[in-house]
Short mmCIF file of C-alpha atoms in Angstrom, two decimals:
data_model
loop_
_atom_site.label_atom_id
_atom_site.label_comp_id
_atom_site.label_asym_id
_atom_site.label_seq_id
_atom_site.Cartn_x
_atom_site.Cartn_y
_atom_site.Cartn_z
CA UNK I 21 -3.23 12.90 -18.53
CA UNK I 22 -6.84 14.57 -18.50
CA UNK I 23 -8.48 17.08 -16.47
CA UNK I 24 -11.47 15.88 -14.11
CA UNK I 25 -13.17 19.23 -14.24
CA UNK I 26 -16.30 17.65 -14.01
CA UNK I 27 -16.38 14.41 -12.08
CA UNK I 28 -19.09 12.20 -11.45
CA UNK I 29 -18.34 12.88 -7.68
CA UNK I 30 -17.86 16.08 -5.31
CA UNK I 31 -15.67 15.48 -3.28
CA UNK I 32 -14.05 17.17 -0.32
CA UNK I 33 -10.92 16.41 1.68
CA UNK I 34 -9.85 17.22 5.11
CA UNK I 35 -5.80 17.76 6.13
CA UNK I 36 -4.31 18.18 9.18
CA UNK I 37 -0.75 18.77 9.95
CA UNK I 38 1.20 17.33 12.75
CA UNK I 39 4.94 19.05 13.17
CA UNK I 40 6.49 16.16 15.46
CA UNK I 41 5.82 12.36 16.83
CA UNK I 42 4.31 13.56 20.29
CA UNK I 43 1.60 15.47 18.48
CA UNK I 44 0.52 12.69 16.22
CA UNK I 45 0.79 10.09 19.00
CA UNK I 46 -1.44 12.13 20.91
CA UNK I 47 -3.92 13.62 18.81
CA UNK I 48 -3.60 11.29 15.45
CA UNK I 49 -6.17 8.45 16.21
CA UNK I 50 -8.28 9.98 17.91
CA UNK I 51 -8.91 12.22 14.61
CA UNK I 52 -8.60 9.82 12.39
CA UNK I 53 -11.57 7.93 14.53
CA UNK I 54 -14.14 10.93 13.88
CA UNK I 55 -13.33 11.07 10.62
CA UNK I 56 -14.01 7.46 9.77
CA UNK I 57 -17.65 7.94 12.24
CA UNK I 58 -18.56 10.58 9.84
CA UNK I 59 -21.29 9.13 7.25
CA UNK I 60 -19.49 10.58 4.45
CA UNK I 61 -16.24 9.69 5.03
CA UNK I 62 -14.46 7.28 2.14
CA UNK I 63 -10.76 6.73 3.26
CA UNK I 64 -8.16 8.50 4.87
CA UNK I 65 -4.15 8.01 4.20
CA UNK I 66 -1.39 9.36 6.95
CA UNK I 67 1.79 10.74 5.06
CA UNK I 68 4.70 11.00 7.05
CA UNK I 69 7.79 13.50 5.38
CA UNK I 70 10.58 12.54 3.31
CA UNK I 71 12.23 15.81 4.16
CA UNK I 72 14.87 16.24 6.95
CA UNK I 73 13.63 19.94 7.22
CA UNK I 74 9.99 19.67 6.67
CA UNK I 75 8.08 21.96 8.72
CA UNK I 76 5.17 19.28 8.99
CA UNK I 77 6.34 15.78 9.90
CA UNK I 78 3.54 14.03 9.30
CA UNK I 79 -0.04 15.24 7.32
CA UNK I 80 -3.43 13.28 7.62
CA UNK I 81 -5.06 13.32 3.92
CA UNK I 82 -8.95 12.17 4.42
CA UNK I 83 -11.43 11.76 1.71
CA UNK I 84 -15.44 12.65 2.23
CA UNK I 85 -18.07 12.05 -0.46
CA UNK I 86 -20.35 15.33 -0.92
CA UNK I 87 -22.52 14.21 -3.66
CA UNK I 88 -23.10 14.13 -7.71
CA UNK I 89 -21.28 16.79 -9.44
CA UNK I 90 -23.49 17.26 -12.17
CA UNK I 91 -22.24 21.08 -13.35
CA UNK I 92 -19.54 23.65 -12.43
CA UNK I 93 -22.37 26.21 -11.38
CA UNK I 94 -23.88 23.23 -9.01
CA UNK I 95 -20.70 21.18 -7.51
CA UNK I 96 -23.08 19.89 -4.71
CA UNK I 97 -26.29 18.78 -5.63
CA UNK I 98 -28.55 16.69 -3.85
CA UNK I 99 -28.11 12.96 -5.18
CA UNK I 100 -30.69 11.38 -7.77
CA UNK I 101 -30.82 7.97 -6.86
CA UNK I 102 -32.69 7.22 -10.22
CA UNK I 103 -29.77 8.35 -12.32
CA UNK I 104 -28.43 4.90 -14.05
CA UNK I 105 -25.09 3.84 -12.26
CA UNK I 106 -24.85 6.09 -9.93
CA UNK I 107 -26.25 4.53 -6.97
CA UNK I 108 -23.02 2.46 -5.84
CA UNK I 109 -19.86 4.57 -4.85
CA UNK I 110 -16.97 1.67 -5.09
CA UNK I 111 -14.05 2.48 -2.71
CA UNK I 112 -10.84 0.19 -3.31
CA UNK I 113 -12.76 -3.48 -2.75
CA UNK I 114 -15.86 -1.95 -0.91
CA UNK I 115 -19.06 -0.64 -2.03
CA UNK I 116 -21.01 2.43 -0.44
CA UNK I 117 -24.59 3.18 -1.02
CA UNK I 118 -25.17 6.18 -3.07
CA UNK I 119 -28.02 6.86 -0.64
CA UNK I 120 -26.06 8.82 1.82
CA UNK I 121 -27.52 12.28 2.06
CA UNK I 122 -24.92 14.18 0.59
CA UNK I 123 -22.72 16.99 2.52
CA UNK I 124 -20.62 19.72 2.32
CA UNK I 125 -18.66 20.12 5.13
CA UNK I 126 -17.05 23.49 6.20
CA UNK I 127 -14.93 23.41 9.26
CA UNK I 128 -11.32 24.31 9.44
CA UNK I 129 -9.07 21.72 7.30
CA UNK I 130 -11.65 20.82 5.02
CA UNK I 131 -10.77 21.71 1.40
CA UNK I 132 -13.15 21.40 -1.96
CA UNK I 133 -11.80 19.54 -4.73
CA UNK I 134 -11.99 22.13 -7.49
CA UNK I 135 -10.00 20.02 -9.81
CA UNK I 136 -8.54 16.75 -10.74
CA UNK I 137 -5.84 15.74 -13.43
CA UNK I 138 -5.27 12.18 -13.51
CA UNK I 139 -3.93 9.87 -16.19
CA UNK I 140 -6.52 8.31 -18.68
CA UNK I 141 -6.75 4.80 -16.98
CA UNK I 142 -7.18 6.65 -12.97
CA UNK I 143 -10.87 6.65 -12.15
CA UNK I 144 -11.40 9.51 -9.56
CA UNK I 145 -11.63 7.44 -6.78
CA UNK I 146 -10.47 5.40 -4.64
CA UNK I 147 -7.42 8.04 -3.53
CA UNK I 148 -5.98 4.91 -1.95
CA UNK I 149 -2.87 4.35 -2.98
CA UNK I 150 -2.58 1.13 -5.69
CA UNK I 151 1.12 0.58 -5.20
CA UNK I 152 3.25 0.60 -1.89
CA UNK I 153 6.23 2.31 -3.69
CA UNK I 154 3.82 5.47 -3.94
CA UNK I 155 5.05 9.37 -2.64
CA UNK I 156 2.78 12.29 -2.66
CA UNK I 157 4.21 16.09 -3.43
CA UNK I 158 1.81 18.69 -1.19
CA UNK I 159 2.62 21.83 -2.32
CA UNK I 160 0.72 24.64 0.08
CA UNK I 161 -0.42 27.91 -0.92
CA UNK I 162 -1.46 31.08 1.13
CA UNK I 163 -3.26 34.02 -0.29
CA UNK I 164 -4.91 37.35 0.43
CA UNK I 165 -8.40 36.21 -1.31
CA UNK I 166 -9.89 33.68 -3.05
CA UNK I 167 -10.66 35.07 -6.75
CA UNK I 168 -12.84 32.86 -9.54
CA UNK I 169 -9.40 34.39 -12.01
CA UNK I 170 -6.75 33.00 -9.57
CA UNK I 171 -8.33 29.60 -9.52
CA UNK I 172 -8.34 29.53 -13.47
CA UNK I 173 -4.79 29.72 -14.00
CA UNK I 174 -4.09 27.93 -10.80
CA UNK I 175 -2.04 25.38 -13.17
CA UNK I 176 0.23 28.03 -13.72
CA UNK I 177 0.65 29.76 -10.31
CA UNK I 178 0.71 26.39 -8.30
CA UNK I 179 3.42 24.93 -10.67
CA UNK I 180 1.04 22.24 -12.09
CA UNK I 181 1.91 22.64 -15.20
CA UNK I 182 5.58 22.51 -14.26
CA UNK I 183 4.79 19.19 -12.64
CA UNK I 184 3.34 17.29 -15.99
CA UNK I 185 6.23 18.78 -18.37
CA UNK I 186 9.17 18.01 -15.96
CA UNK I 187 8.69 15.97 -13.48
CA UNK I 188 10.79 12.62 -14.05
CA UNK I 189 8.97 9.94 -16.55
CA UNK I 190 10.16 7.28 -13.93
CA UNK I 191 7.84 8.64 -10.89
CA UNK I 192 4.73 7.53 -12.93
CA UNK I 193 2.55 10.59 -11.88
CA UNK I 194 -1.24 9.35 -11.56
CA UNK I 195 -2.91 12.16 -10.39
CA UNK I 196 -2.51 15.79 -9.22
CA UNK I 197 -5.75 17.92 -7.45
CA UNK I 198 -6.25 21.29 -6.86
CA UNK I 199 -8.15 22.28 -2.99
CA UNK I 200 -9.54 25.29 -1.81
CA UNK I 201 -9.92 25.79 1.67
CA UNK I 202 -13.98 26.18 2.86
CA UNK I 203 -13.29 28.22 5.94
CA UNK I 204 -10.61 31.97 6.22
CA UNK I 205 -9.16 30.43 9.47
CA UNK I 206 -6.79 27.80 8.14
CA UNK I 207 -3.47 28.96 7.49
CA UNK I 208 -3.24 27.58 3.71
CA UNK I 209 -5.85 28.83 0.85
CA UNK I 210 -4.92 26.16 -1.54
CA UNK I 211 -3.39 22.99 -1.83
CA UNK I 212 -2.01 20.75 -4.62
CA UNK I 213 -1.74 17.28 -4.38
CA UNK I 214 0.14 15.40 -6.74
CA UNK I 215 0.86 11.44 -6.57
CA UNK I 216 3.50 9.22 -8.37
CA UNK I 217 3.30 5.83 -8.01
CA UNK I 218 7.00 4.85 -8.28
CA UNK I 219 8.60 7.25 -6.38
CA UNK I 220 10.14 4.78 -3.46
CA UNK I 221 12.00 3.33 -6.32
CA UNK I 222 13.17 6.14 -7.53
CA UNK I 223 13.59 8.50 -4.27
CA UNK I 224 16.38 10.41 -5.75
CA UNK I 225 14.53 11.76 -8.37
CA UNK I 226 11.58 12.46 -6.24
CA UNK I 227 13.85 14.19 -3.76
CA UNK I 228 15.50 16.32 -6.39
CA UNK I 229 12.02 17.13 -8.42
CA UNK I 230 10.42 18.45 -4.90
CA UNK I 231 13.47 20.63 -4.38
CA UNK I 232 13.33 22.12 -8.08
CA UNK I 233 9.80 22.55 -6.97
CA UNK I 234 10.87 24.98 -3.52
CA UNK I 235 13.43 26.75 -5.77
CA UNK I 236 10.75 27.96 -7.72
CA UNK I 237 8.71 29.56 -4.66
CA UNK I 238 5.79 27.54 -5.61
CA UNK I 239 3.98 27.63 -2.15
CA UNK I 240 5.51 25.09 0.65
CA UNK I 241 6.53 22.17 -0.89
CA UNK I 242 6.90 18.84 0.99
CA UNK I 243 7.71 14.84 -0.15
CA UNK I 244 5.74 12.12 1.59
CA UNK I 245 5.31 8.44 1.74
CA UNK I 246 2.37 6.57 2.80
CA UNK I 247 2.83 5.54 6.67
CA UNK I 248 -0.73 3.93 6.91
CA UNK I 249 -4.20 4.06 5.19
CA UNK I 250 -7.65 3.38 6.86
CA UNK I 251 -11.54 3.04 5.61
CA UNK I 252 -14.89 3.34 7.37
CA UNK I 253 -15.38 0.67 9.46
CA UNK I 254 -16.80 -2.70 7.87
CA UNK I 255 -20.69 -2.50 8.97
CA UNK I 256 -20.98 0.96 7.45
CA UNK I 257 -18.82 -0.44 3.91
CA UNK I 258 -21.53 -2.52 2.35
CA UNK I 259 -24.76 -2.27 0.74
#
């Protein structure tokens, strides 16, 4: 595994948590909808709970572009478009023009991507998941402030670091982000993502690593499989 502290990309992510079937069937595509009208949107995934006690049933995981992440002291900048290779943003099989104006959104459920970890053959994106067998561990995190200190050990509060030393070999972790909410109205102040690409196959495991995770009172933990992905729509994909 290596640390993505300083992608090529910014990106941002928006999450929003649905606690039963009537609330997704109601409000789920219509969300999903503006996200994929928004210029900077990339791809959004729907995770529905492998939990019989999850507080959130289902969670909407959506993926925005914000720019060229050229420093830690400037995450967003304005993109060059005369930088060498960095005018095409490829998404999974589609291409997206660099030339988007860049944007950082803040609005409730919209997180910054402070950090990625992700094995040495993982580009950062597409977030997409490459194999159907695929679960994703959210752990959630609220806290009184937001400190530059707390979100340098995050790998140790958030149980990161417990994740790459124990969990199972057989999961096949791929990558695990760190979030920070952009707004003091949403009821988590972090998030950590973490996906493993075998974990269908090997749901016991999964099942039992998650609930080592909640036994250590690392934030609210939930297990999640992918119920159904969706991209921008195809006249707004291609150069």
């Amino acid at each position: 595994m290596h640390t993505m502290s300083k992608p090529s990309f910014a990106v941002q992510a928006k999450f929003k948590f649905y606690t039963d079937e009537e609330s997704l069937a109601g409000e789920w595509k219509h969300a999903a909808k503006c996200n994929a009208s928004q210029i900077t949107f990339l791809e959004g995934i729907l995770l529905k709970t492998l939990d019989h006690n999850s507080p959130f049933l289902y969670v909407d995981y959506s993926v925005f572009y914000g720019g060229i992440r050229t420093s830690d002291n400037a995450t967003f900048q304005e993109l060059n478009t005369s930088l060498p290779g960095n005018n095409v943003l490829r998404v999974q099989n589609h291409q997206y023009s660099t030339d988007i104006p860049p944007k950082r959104v803040s609005e409730p459920g919209c997180y910054d991507e402070l950090e990625c970890i992700a094995r040495n053959d993982v580009s950062q994106l597409p977030r997409t998941p490459v194999s159907k067998d695929s679960v994703y561990i959210l752990s959630s995190f609220r806290a009184t402030e937001q400190t530059q200190n707390l979100e340098k050990i995050w790998k140790i509060w958030s149980g990161a670091n417990y994740i790459l030393w124990k969990c199972p070999k057989q999961l096949n972790i791929r990558r695990i982000t760190f979030l920070r909410t952009t707004t003091c109205t949403d009821p988590f102040s972090y998030l950590v993502l973490c996906e493993c690409e075998e974990g269908l196959n090997f749901l016991n495991h999964a099942k039992e690593f998650s609930d080592r995770l909640r036994q250590r009172w690392c934030g609210l933990v939930g297990l999640y499989k992918v119920e159904r992905y969706y991209i921008p729509p195809k006249e707004r994909r291609t150069i």
